[in-house]
Coordinates of C-alpha atoms in Angstrom, one line a residue:
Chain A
X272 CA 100.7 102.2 75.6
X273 CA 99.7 99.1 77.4
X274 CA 98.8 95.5 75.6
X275 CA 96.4 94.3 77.9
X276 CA 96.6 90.5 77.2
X277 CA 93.6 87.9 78.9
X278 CA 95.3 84.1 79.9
X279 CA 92.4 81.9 80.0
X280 CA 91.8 78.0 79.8
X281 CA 89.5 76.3 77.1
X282 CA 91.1 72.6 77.6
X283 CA 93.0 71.7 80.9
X284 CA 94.4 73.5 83.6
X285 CA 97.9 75.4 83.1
X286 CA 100.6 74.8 85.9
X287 CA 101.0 77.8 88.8
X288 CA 104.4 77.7 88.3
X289 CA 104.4 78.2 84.5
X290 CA 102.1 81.2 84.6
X291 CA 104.9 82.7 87.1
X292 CA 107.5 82.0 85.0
X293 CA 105.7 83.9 82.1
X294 CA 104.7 87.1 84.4
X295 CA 108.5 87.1 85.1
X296 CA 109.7 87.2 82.2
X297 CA 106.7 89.5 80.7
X298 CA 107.9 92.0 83.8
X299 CA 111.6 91.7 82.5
X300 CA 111.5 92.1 79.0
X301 CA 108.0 93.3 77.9
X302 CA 107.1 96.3 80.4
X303 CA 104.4 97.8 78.0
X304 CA 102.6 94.3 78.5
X305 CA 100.5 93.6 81.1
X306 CA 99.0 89.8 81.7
X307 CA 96.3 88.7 83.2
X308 CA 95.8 85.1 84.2
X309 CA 92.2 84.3 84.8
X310 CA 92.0 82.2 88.4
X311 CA 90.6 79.5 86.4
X312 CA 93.4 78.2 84.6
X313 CA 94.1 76.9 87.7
X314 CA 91.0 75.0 88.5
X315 CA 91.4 71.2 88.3
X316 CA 87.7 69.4 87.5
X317 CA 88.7 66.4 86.6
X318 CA 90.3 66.3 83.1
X319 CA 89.3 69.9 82.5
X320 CA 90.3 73.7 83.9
X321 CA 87.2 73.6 85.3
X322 CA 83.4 72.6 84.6
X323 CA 82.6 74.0 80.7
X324 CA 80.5 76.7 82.4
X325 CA 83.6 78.0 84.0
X326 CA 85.7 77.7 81.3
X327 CA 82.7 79.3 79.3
X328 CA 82.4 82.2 81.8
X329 CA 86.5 82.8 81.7
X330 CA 86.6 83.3 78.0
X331 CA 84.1 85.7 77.8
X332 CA 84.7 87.7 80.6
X333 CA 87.8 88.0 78.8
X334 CA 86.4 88.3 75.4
X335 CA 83.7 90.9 76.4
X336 CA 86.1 92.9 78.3
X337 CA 86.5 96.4 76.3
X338 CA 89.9 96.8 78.9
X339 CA 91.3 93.6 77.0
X340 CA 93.0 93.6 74.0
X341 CA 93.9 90.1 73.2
X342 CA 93.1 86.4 74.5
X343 CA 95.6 83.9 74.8
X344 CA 95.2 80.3 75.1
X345 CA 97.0 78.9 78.2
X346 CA 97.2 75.6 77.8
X347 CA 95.4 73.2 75.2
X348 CA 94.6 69.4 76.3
X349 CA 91.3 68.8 75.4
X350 CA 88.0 70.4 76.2
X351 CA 87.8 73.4 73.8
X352 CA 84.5 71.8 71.4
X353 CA 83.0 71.5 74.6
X354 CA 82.2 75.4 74.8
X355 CA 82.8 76.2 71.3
X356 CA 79.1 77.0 70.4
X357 CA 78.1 78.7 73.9
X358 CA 81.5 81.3 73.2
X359 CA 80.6 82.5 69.8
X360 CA 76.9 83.4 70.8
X361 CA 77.9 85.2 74.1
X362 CA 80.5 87.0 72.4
X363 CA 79.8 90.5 72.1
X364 CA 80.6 93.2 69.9
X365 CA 84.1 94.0 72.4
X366 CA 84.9 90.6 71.6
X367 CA 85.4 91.0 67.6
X368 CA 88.1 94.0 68.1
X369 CA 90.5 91.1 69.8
X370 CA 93.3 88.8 68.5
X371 CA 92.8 85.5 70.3
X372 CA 96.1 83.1 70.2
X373 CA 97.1 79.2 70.7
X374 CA 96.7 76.2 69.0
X375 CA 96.0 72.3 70.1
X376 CA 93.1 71.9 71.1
X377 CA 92.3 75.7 71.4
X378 CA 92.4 75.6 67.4
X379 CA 89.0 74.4 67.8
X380 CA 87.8 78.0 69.3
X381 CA 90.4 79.9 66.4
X382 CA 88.4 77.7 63.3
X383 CA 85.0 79.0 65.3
X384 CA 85.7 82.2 65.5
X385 CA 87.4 82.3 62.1
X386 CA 84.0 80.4 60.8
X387 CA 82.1 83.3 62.3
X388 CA 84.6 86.1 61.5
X389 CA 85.0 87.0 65.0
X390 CA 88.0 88.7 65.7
X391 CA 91.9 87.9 64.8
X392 CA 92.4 84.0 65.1
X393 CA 96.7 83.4 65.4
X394 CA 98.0 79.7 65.9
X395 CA 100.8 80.1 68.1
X396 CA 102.2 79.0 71.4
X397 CA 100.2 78.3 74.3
X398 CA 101.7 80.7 78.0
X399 CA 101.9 76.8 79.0
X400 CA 104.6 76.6 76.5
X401 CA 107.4 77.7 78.3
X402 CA 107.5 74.7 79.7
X403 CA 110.0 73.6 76.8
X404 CA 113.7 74.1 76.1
X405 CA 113.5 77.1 74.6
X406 CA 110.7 77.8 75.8
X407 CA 111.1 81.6 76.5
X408 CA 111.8 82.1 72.9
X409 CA 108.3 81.3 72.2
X410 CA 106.8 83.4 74.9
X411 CA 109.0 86.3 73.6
X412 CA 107.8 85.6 69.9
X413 CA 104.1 86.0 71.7
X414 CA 104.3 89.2 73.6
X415 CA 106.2 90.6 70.8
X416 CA 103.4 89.8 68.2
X417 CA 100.7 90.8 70.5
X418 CA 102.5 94.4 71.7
X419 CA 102.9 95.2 68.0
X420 CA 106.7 94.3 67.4
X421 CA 108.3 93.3 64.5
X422 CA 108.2 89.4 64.7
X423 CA 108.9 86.6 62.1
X424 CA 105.9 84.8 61.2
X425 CA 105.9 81.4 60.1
X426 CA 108.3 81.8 56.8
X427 CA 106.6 80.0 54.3
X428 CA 103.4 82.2 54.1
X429 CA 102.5 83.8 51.0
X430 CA 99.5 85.5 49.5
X431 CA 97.3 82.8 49.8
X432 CA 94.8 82.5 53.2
X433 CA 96.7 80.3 55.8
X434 CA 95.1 78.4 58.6
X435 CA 97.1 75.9 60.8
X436 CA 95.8 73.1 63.1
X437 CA 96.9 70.1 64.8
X438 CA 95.6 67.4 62.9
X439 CA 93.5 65.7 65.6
X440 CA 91.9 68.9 65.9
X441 CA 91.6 69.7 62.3
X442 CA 90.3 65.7 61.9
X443 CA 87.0 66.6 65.2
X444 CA 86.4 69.6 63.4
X445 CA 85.8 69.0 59.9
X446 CA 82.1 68.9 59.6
X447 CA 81.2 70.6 62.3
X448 CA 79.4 73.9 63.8
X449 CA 83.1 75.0 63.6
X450 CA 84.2 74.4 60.7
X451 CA 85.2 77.2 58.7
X452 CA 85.3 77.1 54.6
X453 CA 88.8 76.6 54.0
X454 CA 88.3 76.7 50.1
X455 CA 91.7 78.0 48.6
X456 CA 93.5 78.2 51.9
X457 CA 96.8 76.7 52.7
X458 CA 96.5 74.2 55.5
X459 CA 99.3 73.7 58.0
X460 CA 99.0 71.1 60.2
X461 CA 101.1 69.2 63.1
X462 CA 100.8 66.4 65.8
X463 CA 101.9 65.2 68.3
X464 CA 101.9 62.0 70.6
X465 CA 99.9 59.8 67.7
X466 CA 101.0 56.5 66.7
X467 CA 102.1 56.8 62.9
X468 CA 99.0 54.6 61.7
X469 CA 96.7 57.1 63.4
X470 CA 98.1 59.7 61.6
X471 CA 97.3 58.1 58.4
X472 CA 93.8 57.4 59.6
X473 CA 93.7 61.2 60.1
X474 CA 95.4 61.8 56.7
X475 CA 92.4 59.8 55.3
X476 CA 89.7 61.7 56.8
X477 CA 91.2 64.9 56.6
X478 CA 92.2 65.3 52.9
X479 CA 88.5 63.8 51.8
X480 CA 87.3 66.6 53.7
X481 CA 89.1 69.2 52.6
X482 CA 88.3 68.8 49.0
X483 CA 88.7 72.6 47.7
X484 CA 91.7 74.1 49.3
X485 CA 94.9 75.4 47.8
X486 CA 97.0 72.9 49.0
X487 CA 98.5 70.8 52.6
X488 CA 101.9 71.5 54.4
X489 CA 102.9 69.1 57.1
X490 CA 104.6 70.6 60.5
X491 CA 106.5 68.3 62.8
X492 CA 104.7 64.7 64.0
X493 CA 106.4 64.5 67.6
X494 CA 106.4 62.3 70.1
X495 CA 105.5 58.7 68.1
X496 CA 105.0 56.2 70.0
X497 CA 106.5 52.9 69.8
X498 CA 104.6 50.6 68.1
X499 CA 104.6 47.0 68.2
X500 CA 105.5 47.3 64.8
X501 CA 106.7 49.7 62.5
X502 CA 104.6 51.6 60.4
X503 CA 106.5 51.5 57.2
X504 CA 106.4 55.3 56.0
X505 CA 107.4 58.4 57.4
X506 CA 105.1 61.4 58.5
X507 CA 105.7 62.9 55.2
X508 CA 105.3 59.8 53.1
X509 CA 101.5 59.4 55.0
X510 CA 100.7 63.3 53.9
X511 CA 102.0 63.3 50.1
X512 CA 100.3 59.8 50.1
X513 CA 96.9 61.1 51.4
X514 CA 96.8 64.4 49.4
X515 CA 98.1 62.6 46.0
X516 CA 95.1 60.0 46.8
X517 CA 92.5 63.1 47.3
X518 CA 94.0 65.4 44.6
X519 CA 95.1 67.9 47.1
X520 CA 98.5 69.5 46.7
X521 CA 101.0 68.5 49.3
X522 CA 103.3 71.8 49.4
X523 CA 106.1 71.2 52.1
X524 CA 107.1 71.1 55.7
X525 CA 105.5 73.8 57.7
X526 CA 107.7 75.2 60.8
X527 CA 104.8 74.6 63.4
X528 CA 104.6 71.7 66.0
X529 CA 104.3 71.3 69.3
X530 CA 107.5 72.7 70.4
X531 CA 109.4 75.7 71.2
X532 CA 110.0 76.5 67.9
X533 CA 106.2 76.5 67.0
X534 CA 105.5 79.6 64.5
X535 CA 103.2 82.5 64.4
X536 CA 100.6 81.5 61.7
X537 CA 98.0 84.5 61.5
X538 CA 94.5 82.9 59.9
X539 CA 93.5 84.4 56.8
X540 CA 95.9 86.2 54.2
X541 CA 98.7 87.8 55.9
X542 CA 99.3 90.7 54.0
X543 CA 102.0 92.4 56.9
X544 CA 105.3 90.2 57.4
X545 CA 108.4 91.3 58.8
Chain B
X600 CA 75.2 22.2 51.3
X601 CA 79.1 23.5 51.7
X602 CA 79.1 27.4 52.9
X603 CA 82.1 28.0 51.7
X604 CA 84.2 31.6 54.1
X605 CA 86.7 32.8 52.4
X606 CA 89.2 35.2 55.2
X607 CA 91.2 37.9 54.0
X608 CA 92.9 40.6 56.2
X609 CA 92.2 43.9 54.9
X610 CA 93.8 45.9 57.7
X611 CA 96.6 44.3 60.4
X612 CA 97.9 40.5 60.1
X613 CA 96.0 37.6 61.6
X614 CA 98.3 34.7 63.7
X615 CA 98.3 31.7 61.8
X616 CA 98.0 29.9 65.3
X617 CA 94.3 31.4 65.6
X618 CA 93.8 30.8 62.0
X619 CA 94.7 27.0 62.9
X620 CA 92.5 27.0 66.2
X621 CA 89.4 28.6 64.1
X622 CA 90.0 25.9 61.4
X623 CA 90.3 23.2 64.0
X624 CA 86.9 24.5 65.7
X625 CA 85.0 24.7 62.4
X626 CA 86.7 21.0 61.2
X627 CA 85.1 19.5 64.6
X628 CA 81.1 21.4 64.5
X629 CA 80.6 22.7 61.6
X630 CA 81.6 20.2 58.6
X631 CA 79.4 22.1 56.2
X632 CA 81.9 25.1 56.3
X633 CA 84.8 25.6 54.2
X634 CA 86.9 27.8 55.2
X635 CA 89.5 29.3 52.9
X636 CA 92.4 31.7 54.5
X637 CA 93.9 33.7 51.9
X638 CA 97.8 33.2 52.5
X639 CA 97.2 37.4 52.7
X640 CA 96.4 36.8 55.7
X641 CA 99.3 36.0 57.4
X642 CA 101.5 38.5 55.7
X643 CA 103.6 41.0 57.3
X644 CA 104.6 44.7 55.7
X645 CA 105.1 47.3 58.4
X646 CA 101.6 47.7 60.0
X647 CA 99.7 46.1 57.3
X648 CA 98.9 42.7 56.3
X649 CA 100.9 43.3 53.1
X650 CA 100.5 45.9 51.0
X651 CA 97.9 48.3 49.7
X652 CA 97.5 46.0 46.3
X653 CA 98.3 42.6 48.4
X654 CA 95.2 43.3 50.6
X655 CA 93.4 44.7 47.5
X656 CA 93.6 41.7 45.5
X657 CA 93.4 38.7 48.5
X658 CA 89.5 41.0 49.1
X659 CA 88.7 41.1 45.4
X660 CA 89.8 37.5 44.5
X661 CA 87.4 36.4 47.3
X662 CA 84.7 38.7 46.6
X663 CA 84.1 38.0 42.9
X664 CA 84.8 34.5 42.9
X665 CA 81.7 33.2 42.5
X666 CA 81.8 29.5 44.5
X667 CA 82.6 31.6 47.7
X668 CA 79.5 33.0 49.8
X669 CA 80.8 35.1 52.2
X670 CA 83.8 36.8 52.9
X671 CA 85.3 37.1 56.3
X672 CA 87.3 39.7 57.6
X673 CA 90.3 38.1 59.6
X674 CA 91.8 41.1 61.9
X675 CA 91.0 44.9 62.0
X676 CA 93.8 46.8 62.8
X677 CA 94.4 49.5 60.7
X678 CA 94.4 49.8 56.9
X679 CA 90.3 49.0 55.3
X680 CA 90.5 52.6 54.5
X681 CA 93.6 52.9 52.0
X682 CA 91.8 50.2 50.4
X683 CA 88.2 50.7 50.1
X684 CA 87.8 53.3 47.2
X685 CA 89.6 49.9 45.0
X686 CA 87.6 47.4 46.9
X687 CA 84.2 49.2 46.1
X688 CA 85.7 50.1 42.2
X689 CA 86.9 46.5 41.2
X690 CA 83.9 44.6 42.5
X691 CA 81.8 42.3 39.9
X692 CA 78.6 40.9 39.8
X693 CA 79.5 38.0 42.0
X694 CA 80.4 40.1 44.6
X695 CA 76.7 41.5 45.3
X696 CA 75.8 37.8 46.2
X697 CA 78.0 37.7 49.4
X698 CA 77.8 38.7 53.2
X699 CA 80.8 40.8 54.4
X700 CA 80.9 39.7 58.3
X701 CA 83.9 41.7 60.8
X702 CA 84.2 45.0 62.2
X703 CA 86.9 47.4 64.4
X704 CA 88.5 49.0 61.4
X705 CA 86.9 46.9 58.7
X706 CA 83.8 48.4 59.3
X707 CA 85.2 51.0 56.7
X708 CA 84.3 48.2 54.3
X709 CA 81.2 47.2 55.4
X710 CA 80.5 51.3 55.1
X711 CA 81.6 51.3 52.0
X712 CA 79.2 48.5 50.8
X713 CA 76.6 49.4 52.4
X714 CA 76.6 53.1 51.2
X715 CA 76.7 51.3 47.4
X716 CA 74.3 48.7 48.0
X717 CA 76.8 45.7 47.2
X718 CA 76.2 42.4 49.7
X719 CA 75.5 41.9 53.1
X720 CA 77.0 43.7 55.5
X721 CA 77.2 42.7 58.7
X722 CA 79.0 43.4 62.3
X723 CA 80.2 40.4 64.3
X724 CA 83.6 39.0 65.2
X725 CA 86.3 38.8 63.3
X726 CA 88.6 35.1 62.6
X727 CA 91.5 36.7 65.2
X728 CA 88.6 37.2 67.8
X729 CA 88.9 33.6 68.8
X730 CA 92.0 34.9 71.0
X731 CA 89.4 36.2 73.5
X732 CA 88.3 33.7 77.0
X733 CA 84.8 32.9 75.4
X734 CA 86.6 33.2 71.7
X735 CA 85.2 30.1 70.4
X736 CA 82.0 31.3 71.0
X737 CA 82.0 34.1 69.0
X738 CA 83.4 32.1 66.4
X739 CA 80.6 29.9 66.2
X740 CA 78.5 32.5 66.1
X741 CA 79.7 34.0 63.0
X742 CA 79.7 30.5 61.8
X743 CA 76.1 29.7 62.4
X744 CA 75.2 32.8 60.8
X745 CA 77.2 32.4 57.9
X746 CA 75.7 28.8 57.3
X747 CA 72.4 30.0 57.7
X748 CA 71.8 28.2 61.2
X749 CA 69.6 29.7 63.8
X750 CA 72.0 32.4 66.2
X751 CA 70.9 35.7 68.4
X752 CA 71.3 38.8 66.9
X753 CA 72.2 42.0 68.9
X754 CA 69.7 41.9 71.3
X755 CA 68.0 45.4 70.8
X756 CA 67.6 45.2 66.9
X757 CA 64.0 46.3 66.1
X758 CA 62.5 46.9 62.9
X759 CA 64.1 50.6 62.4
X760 CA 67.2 50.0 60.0
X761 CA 70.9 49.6 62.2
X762 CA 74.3 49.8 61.6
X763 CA 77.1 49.2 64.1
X764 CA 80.3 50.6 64.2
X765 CA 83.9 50.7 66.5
X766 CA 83.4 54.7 67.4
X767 CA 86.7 55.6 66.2
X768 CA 86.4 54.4 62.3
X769 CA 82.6 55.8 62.4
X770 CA 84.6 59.3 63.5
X771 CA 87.1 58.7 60.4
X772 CA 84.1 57.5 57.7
X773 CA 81.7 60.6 58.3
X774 CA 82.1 63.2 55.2
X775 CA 83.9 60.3 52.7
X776 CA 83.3 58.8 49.9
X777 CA 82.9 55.3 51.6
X778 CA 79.6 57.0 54.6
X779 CA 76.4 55.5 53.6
X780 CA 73.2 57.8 54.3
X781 CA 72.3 56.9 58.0
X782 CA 69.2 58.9 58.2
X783 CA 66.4 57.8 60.1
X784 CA 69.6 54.6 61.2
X785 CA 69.7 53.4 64.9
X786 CA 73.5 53.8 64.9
X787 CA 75.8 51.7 67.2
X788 CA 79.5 52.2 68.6
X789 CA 82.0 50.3 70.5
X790 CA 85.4 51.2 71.3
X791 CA 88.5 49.9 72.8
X792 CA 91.9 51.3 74.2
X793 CA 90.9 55.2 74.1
X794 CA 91.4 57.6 76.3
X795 CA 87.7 58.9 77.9
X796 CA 89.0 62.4 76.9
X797 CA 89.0 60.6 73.5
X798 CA 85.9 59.1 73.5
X799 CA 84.2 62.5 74.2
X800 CA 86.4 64.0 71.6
X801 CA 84.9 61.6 69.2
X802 CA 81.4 62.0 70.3
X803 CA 81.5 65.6 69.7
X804 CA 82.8 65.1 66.2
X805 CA 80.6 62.1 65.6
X806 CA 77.1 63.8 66.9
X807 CA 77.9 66.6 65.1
X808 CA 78.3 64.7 61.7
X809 CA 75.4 62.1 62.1
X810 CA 71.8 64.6 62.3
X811 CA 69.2 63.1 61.0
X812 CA 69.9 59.2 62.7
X813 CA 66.7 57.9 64.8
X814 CA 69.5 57.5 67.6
X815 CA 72.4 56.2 69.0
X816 CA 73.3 53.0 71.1
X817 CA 76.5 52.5 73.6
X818 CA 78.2 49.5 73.3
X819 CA 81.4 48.7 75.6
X820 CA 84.2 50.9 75.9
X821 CA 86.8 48.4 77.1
X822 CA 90.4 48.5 78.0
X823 CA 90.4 52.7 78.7
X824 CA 94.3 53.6 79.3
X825 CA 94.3 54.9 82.3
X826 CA 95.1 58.8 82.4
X827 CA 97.4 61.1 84.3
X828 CA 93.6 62.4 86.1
X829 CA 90.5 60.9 85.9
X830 CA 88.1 62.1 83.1
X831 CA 85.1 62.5 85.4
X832 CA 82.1 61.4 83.7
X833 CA 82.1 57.5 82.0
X834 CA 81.6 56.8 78.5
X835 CA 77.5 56.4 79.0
X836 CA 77.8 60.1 81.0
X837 CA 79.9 61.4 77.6
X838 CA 76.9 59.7 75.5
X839 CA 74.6 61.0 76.8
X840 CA 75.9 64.9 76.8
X841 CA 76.9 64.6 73.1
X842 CA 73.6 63.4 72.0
X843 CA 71.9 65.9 74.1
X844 CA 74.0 68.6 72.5
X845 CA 73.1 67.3 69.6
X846 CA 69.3 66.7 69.4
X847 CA 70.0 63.2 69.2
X848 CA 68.4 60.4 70.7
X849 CA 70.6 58.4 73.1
X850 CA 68.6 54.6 73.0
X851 CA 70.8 52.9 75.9
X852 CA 73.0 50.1 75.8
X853 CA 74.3 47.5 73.2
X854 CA 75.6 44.2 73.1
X855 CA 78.9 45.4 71.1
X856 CA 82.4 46.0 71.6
X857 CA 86.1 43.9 71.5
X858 CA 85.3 41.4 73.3
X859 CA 83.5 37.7 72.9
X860 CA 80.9 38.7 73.4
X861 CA 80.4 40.9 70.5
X862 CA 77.3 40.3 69.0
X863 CA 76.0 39.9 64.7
X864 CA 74.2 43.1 63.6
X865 CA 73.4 43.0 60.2
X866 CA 73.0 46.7 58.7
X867 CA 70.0 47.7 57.4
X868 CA 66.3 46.1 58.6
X869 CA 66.6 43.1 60.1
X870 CA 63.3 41.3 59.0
X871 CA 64.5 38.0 60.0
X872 CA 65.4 37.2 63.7
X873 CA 65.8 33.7 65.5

């Protein structure tokens, strides 16, 4: 049987030549999937895929499509909150039978549609992803979760509800339209490309705001730029600094980042592992 | 009659050469203004001007001493935040005499006083702002204020209450302990060295949080990195599309931002104007 698998583009556009490099591989290895790259993850309108009407129009074409049985995030960037609101009203009833996957700036759409109980939010790698060294592994780990095989999830799930986010995105969201209750859930979260004082800033605002759930873990903080000074703590000394400060518990490294090792992290409880 | 500043740093360290060139400024105009640095000040630990308990205690000394009337923040940076919750806790009697007069990221502060009704806060330059071409300006118009001389306020301020704020430590403040009740507020922002794709990031997150203000003001978004593409609307465009989203009332300019130019809004009603 055929997974039928919608590539569309919330944020910024996703590279021609990465969206080949996908198909090829999905053609080699994953004959029971088919892909479909909407045109307009190739649109360029300034720093988007696209005005938000087309990006709008994509996803939901996608989303509404009975024919389609999931919807995965090309690339992320920015530009998902943007069309948040006008995608969970003009979602239909087709649209709640699908698993939509990515993360970035696309958890923005997963925390809406998890707020609304739309449907089968999964943070995982973007198709733009292959772009990394190793990059085909996380492809593979996406067509293989979306076809139904047995895949690895991220390994430190248990019973409890899961969510992961970047923390930028987590830190725009809280508050929000989008925002789901994230009472008892586990909260995984990553970044990327953030000085290491912003990410305490975000620490601040994120663990006042999440008064209620079970607990943070802390995936990779990538990319740092060089300050003119150092910060003075590690990634992990900011979170256990942050959640001590706002009572939360501060459970761990989480295997999630923005990388080719990035894992699967299904929202909600995950009660099927392999 | 002395006015006697005391400046403590409650975020990044201040350069004792500015510190000299606003002491020399102030010895030559203003001889009825003491101004007291706190050594804090000048003291270096990773990104902070000393640590959490150093810039705890140089605020607190200066705050509920009671032959100091106003306290000056020296440099914003980053850092107000880690502090506040202490600030607010450890604050006597004497401190509710006293203006608070900076902003960037010791708005937090000012936030946090405001929201428990302790001083004056106000929004003007900070010490290190004398750095700027025009610098000595805005130093002498935080120093007229502070003596009680006649100075222009922000231009615009009517008789609805007003706050001001850098955009980016608004975005961290909303849904914490230390976000005073803005309803029925004309709300101001500034920001510096962000990404438009930022900006409009933070204006989604921002709008979202603030229903119920009477509207929000633009000040300057200066220094914009510039970006692999162009974002392809300006910061008044992004603005005005948030607010609109939003249902809230976008009331033009302001006469705010990193610059010298950056002018004194005292938060709340401003009954008094020169």
């Amino acid at each position: 049987m055929t997974t039928r698998i919608a590539i569309t583009c919330p944020g910024k556009p996703l590279r021609r030549e990465r969206a080949d490099a996908v198909l090829a591989l999905a053609e080699e290895e994953f004959p029971q999937v088919e892909l479909i790259f909407n045109p307009q993850c190739f649109v360029e309108t300034g720093h988007f895929a696209g005005h938000d009407g087309a990006r709008l129009e994509a996803l939901l074409d996608s989303a509404n499509d009975p024919d389609i049985d999931a919807v995965w995030f090309g690339m992320g960037g920015y530009g998902a909150c943007r069309i948040a609101g006008d995608v969970i009203a003009g979602m239909h009833e087709e649209a709640h039978a699908k698993t939509y996957l990515g993360y970035s700036d696309s958890g923005t759409l997963l925390a809406a549609l998890y707020r609304n109980g739309i449907g089968k939010p999964v943070h995982g790698p973007l198709a733009g992803d292959i772009k990394h060294d190793g990059g085909d592994e996380a492809i593979r780990r996406v067509l293989r979760y979306l076809s139904g095989e047995p895949v690895d999830l991220e390994a430190g799930l248990d019973d409890r509800p899961t969510v992961a986010f970047n923390l930028m995105t987590l830190a725009m969201l809280v508050g929000t339209d989008f925002m789901p209750d994230l009472t008892d859930h586990v909260v995984l979260v990553e970044e990327v490309a953030e000085h290491l004082y912003a990410v305490d800033r975000l620490f601040f605002h994120v663990t006042q705001n999440l008064q209620g759930v079970a607990g943070i873990r802390l995936g990779r903080v990538s990319a740092v730029p060089e300050n003119d000074r150092p910060f003075g703590a590690t990634a992990e000394d900011i979170a256990r600094y942050w959640c001590d400060k706002s009572d939360i518990a501060y459970l761990g490294g989480a295997d999630i980042g923005h990388d080719a090792d990035n894992a699967l992290v299904p929202f909600g409880v995950n009660t099927t592992r392999t």
